[in-house]
Structures are given as C-alpha cells and as structure tokens.
Coordinates of C-alpha atoms in Angstrom, one line a residue:
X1 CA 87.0 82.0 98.9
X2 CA 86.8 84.5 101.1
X3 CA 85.1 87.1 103.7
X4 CA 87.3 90.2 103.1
X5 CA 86.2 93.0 104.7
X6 CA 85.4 96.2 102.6
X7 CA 86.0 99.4 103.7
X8 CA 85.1 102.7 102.1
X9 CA 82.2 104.5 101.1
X10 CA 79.6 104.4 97.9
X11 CA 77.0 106.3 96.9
X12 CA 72.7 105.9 96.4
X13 CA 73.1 104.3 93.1
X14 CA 76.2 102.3 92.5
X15 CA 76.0 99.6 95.0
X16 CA 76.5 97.2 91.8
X17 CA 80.6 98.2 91.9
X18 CA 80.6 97.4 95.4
X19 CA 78.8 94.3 94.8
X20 CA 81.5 93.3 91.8
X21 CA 84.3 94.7 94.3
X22 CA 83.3 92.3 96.7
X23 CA 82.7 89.4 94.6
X24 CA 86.3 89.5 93.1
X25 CA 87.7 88.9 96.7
X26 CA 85.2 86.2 96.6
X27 CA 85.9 84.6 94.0
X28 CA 88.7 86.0 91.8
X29 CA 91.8 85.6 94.3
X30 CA 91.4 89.7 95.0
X31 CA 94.3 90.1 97.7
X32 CA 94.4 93.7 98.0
X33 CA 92.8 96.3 95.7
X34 CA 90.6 99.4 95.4
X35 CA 88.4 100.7 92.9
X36 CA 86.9 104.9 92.9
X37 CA 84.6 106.3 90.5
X38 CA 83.8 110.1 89.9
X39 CA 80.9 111.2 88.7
X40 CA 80.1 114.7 87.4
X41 CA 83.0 116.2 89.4
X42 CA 81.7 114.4 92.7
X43 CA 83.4 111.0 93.9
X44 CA 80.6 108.6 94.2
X45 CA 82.5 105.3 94.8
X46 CA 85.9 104.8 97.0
X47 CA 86.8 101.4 98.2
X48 CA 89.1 99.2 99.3
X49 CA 89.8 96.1 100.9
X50 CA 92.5 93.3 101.7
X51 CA 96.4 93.3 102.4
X52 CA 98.6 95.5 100.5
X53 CA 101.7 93.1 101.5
X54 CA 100.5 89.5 102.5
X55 CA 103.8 88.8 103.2
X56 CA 103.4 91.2 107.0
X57 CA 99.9 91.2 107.0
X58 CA 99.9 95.2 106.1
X59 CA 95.9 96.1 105.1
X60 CA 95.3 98.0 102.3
X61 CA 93.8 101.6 103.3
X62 CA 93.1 104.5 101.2
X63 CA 95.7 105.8 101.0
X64 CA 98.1 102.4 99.7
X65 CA 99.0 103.2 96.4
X66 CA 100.1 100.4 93.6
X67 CA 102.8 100.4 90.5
X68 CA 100.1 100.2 88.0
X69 CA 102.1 100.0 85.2
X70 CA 100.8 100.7 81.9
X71 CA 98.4 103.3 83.5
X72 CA 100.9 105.1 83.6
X73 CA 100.9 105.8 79.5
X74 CA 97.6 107.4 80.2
X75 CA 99.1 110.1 82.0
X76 CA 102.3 110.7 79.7
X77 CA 99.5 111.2 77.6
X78 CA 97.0 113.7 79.5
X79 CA 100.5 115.6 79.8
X80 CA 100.9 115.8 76.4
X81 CA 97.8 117.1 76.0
X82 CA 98.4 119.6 78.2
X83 CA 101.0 120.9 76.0
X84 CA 99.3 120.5 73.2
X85 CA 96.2 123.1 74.7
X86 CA 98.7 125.4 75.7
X87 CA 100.4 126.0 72.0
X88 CA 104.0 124.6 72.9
X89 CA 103.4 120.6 71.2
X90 CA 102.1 120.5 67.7
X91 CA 101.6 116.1 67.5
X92 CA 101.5 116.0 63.8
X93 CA 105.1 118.4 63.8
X94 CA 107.8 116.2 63.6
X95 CA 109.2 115.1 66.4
X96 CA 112.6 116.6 65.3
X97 CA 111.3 120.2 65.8
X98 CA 111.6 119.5 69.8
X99 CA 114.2 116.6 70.1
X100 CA 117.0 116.8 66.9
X101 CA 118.7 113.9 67.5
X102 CA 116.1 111.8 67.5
X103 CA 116.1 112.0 63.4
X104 CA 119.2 109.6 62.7
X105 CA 118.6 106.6 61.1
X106 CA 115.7 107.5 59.1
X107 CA 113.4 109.0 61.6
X108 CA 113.9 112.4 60.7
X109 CA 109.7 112.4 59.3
X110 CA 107.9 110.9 62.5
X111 CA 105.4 112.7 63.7
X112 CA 104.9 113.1 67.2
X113 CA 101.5 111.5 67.5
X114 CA 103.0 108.1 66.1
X115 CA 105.2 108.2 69.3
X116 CA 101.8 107.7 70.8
X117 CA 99.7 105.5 68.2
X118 CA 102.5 102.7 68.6
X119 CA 103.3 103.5 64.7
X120 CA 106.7 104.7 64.8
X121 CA 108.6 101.6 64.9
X122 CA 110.5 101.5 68.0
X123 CA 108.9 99.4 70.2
X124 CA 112.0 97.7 71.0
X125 CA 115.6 98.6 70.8
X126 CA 118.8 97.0 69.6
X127 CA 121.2 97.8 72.8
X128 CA 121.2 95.4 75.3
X129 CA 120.7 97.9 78.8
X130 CA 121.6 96.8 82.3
X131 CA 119.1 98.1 85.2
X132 CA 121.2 100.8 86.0
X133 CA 121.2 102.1 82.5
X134 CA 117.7 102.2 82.4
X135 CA 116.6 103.8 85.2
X136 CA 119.1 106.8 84.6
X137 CA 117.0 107.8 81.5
X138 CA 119.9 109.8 79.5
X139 CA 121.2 105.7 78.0
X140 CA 117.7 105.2 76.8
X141 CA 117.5 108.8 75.1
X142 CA 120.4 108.4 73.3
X143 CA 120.0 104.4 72.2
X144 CA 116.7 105.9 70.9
X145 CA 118.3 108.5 68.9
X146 CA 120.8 105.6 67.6
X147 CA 118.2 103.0 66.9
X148 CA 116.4 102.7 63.3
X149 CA 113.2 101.9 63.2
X150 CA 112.1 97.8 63.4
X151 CA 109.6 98.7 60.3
X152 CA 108.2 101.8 58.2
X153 CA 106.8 103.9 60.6
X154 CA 103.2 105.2 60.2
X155 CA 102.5 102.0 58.1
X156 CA 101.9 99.5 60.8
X157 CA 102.0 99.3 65.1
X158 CA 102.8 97.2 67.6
X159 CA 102.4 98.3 71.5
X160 CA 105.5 100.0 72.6
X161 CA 105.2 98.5 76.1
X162 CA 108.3 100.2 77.6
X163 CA 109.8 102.6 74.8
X164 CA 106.8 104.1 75.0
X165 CA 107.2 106.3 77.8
X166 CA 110.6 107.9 76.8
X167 CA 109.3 108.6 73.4
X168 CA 106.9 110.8 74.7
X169 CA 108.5 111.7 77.9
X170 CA 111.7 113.6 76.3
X171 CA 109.5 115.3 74.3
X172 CA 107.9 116.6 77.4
X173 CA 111.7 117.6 78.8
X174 CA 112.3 119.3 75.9
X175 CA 109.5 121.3 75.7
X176 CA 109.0 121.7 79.6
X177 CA 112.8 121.3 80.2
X178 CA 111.8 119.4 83.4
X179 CA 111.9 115.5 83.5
X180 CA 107.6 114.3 83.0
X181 CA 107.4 113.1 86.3
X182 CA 108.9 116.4 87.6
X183 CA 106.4 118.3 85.4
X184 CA 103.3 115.9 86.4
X185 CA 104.0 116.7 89.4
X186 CA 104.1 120.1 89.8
X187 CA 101.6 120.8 87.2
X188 CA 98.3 117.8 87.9
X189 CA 99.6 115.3 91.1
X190 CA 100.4 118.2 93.2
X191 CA 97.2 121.1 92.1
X192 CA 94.8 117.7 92.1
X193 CA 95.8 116.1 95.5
X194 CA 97.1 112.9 93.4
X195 CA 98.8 110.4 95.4
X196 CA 100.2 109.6 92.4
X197 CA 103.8 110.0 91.2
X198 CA 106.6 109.2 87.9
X199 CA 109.3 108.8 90.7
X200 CA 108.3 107.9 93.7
X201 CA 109.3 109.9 97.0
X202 CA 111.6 108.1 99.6
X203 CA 108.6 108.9 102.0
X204 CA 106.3 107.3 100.5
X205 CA 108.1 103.7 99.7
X206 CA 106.5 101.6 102.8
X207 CA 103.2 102.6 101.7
X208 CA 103.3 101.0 98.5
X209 CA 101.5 97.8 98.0
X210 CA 103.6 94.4 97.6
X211 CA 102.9 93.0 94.0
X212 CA 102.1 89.3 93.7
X213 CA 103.0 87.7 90.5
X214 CA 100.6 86.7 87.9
X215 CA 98.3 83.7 88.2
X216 CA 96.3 82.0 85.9
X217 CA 97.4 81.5 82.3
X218 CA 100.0 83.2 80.7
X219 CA 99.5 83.8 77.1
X220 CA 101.4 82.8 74.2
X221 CA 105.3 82.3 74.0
X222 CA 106.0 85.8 72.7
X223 CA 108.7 86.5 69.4
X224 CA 112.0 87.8 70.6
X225 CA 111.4 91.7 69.2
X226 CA 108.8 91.5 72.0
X227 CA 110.9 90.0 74.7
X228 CA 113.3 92.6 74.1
X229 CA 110.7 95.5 74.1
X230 CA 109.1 94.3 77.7
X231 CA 112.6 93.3 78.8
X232 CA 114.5 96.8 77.8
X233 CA 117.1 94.3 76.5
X234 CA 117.3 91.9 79.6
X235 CA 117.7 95.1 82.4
X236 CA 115.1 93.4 84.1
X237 CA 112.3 90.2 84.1
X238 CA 108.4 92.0 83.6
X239 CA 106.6 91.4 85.4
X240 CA 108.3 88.7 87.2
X241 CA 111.4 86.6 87.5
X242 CA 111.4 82.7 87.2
X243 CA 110.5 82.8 90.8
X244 CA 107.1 84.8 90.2
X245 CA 109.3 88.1 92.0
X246 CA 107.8 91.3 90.6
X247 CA 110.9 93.6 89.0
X248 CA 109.0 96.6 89.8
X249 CA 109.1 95.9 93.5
X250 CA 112.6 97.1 93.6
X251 CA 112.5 100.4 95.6
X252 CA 115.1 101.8 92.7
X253 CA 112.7 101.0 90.1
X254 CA 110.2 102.5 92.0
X255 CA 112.1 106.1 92.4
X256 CA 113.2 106.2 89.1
X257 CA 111.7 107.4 86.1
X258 CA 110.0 104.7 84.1
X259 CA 107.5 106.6 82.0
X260 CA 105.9 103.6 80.3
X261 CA 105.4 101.5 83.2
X262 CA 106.3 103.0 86.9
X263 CA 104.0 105.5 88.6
X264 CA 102.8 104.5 90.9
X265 CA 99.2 105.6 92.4
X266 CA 96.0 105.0 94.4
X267 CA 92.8 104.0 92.2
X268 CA 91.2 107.7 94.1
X269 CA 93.9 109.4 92.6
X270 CA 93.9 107.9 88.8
X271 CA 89.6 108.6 89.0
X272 CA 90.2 112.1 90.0
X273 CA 92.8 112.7 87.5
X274 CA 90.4 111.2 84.6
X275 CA 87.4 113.0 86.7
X276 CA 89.5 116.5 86.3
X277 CA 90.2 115.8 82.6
X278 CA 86.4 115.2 81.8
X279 CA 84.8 117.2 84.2
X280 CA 85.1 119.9 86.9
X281 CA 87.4 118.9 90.0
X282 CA 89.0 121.7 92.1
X283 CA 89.2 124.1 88.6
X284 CA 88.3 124.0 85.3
X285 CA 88.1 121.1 83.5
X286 CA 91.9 119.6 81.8
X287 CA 90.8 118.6 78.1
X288 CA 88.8 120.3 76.1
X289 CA 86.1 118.5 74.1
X290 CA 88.5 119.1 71.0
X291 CA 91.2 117.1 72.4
X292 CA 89.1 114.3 73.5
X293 CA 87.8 114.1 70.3
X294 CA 91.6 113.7 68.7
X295 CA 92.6 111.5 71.5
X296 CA 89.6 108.7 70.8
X297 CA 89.9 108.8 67.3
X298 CA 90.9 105.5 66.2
X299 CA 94.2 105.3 65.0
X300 CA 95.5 102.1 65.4
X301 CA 93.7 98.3 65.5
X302 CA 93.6 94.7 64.2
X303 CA 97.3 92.6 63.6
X304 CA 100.5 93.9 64.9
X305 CA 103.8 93.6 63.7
X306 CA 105.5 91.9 67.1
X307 CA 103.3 90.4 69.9
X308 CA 100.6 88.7 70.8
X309 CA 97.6 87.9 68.1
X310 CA 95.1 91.1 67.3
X311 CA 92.7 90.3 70.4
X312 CA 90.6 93.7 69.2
X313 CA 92.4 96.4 70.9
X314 CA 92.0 99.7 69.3
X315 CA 94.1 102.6 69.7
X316 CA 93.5 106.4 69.7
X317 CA 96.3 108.7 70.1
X318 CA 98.4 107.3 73.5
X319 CA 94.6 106.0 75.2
X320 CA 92.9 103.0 74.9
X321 CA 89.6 103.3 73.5
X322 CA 86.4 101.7 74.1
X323 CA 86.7 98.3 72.6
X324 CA 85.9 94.8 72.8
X325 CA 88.7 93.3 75.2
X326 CA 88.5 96.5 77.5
X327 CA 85.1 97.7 77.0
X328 CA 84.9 100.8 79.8
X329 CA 81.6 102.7 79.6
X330 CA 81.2 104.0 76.0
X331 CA 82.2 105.4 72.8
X332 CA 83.9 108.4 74.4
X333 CA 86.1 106.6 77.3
X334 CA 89.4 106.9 76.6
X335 CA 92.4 105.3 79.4
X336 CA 94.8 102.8 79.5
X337 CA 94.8 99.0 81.8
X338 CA 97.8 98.2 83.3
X339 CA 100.0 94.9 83.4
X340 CA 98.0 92.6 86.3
X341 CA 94.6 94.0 86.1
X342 CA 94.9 97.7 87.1
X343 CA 92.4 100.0 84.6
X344 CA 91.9 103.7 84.4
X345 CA 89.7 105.6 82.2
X346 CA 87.6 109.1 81.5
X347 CA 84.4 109.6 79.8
X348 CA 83.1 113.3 78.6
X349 CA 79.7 111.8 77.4
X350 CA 79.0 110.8 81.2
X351 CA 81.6 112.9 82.9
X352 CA 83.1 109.3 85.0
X353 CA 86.5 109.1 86.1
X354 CA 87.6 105.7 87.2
X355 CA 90.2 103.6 88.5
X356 CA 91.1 100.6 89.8
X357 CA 94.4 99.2 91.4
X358 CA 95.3 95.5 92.4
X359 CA 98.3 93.8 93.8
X360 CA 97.8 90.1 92.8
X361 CA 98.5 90.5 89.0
X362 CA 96.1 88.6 87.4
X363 CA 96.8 86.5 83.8
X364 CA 94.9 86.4 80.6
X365 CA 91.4 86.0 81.6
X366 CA 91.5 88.0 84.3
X367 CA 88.2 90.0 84.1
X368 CA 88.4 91.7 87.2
X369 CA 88.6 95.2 85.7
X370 CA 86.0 94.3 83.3
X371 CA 83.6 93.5 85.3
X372 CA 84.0 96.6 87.6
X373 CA 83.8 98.6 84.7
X374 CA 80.2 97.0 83.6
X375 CA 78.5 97.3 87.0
X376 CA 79.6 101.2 86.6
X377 CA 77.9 100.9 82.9
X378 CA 74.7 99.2 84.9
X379 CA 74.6 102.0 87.2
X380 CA 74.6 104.4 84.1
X381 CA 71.9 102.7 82.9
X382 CA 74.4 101.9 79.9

C-alpha cells in the first residue's frame, strides 16, 4: 500500500475517477499513471500521480507520456476515417485499388475494412524478421505482399496484434504518400496539441515513462501462429524478455514506426483526440455521426482462429466496442486498451473522451482501466 500523492485537477462532479485513481495506487501496485476525461468539448478530469521511471526516482507530471501500445490501433483508425470523410479511402474497395502488390497469394478480394475487423487472415507472417527489419517498415510491406493468408479471409478473425498497424498504415502512405505517423502528425497531433506521436522525436525520449513488466498472472500458454504474430517472427520479446525487460523501452523502437503498437502519448492527449472526434475541441468535430455509426457496428466477436479463448471482445471496424471485458461508458464508445492496462475511448451519445496511461503493465485481472472507466459511467449517472 501506499500514500501516493495526486496531482492534477477534477471537476464538480467526477470526484468518483479521482477516488478510483487514488485507490489503484492504493491497492493495485499503480506506480505511475494518469487518467483525463473530456466532457462536451471541456476537459473535466486531468490527473496524475507516481514515478514515471522508479528506477531514478523521475515523477510522473503532465506532461510524461507512455508507449501505450495497442492504443495506438485506435488512432490508425481515426486516420482512416479521416480519409474515408474526405472521399480518397473507400473500406469496402479492395485493398488492391491503393496498394497492388498486396494481391499475391490470393488476397487480390480483401476489402479494406477486414484489414481493420482482424478478418483478413494475416495476423501473423511466415518470415522470420530481425529488429532491424522491422522497424524499417519497407521488410514488413513487402513480406505482407508475399504472405498468403493463414485462413479464408472475411470468414473468421483473430486479433492482428502487430500486423495490424502496417495493414492499415500503407494504405494510409499510399493514399497520403506520407508515412501514418508523418500524416498523424501533421494532420491531428500537431492541429490538436497532442503530445502524442507514431515516431517519437529524439527530444522528447527522456520524458517518456520507464515501463515495468507485467505482474500478476499471465494467461494461457499461447499456440505458435500467435507467438509469431506478437513476436513479428522473434525481432523482439512483447512485452517483455525472460528478465521482465520491456522491448518497447528501446529508444529505437520508440522512434520508429510501429503502427500496431508504438505511439507513444499522454492520457490528456489520447482524451482530447477521442474528445475532438466526438465533440467540439479547437474546430469542428473529426467524425461524423455516419462514421461512428460504421465504426461501432459489430463486425467481429466470439472464438478466434489463433489466441487466447473468446473472453467476449467484440469488434467494430479497427475500435473496440462497448463489451463485456472492456465495458467503457455505453453502446456508442468506441477505442482500443492497450497491452499493460492503458485504455482510450470516445463516446457521441455523451460526448466523453478518455484515456488512461500506466507504466506498471498489469496481467490478466488487471481491472484498473475498468474501474476508472465505471466511476466515469457513475458520474454520468450511467
């Protein structure tokens, strides 16, 4: 147990998030972390609290931004919808009509969207990749374009917890002909404020929290398709190595491109850019109602192919959507968690952006997240 102190600020109404933000240092081995919610346009919760690197004694302040790994599919996919609004990415086109060497090897009918419903059938690939190789993205382009797919597409999923970011993202170059973190950048993180980047800047590198590896249980033993698919093929240990060392520590990692797993962001910034896509923030709001509405449609759910057991995920096109396991505040949130315990999410019906970052990776009952996200439901009155 312990006393942390919490710094930041909360509004007449939500004092239940800083209550569940507090108790997690309390009693859910918090280390460093901070949670922001938006409401209506307007931030109404921003705290943090803790070390961001135990190992110097470095506190977290708010400005410490966290590899949040998987979050980082949310955003691919707000970009895609970008493109989509703007006329230049039709997601049921095949995905051939922007990328034509991705149809080898029987691909040639995939729709876009299954690159982001986990459908298409490469959630893992063949070639074995050293860490170099992966973070120069052009290897992973082109063993993509080689690789056939590990079932029928559009008949079944399995999470693409890597892949899934170049999928997507060389869609975006091709359209955009700038890499998605380039594009992100210029087009949200920089217009929004966002302390949030897909490549981080050299600058920037000390301020980044120091991830701890996961505690707690760790699942299932896991079938080798999906060792490979979290692996990229042995270039590196995810999260951690045998010695609990977090891969994505690596300052090379960090700068690179990893689409799927690597930006790296405050929680302020991931709840403004979910605020900004439900709701006014500096400008007009990012989606429309029309593309929320395709994005939480449910499009995948229940047993997968590769992986862990069918613990009631359901997915809409590239977001999580309001389910069981990650509940967030209704039938309209739409996000994605991250690897550890990080969670970011939008919600039209109430107009909430959130997110949360941590840097002690929880394991498989971490409900840290969870709970955060019900005291924001309480103070809905949800």
């Amino acid at each position: 147990m312990t006393d942390t102190q919490i710094h930041g600020d909360v509004e007449d109404g939500f004092g239940r998030v800083a209550d569940v933000f507090r108790d997690n240092f309390t009693h859910r081995q918090e280390v460093g972390a901070a949670v922001a919610v938006y409401r209506g346009g307007r931030k109404v919760v921003d705290l943090h609290g803790g070390s961001a690197d135990p190992r110097s004694g470095r506190p977290w302040t708010a400005r410490t931004p966290a590899v949040v790994f998987s979050c980082t599919k949310g955003i691919m996919t707000i970009c895609a919808y970008l493109l989509v609004q703007q006329g230049r990415l039709d997601l049921d086109a095949p995905v051939t009509r922007y990328w034509p060497e991705f149809g080898q090897h029987g691909k040639a009918e995939i729709p876009v969207r299954w690159l982001l419903t986990h459908q298409s059938g490469l959630s893992a690939l063949d070639k074995p990749f050293t860490r170099e190789e992966v973070l120069a993205w052009d290897p992973v382009i082109q063993a993509i374009e080689a690789q056939a797919p590990l079932w029928k597409p559009g008949t079944a999923h399995s999470y693409h917890p890597i892949t899934f970011g170049w999928l997507i993202g060389e869609v975006i170059r091709r359209i955009t002909g700038e890499l998605p973190g380039v594009w992100f950048a210029r087009t949200l993180a920089e217009p929004l404020g966002l302390r949030t980047w897909i490549g981080l800047p050299a600058a920037e590198r000390d301020a980044v929290a120091w991830m701890l590896g996961p505690i707690g249980d760790p699942g299932p033993e896991i079938d080798p398709v999906s060792e490979r698919a979290i692996t990229m093929g042995g270039a590196f240990p995810f999260p951690a190595d045998e010695n609990n060392e977090v891969s994505f520590n690596d300052p090379a990692i960090q700068a690179a491109q990893v689409p799927g797993a690597g930006a790296v962001s405050t929680a302020e910034s991931l709840a403004r850019l979910y605020a900004a896509c439900v709701s006014e923030v500096d400008g007009p709001r990012l989606l429309t109602a029309e593309s929320v509405d395709d994005a939480i449609a449910v499009r995948a759910a229940g047993q997968q192919v590769y992986g862990h057991p069918d613990a009631g995920h359901r997915w809409g096109t590239g977001f999580l959507v309001h389910s069981l396991p990650r509940p967030m505040v209704g039938p309209r949130s739409f996000g994605h968690d991250g690897a550890g315990g990080h969670l970011a999410f939008g919600d039209d019906a109430h107009q909430v952006g959130f997110g949360y970052v941590v840097n002690q990776m929880g394991g498989v009952d971490d409900e840290r997240a969870n709970l955060l996200s019900a005291a924001v439901r309480d103070c809905l009155g949800e």
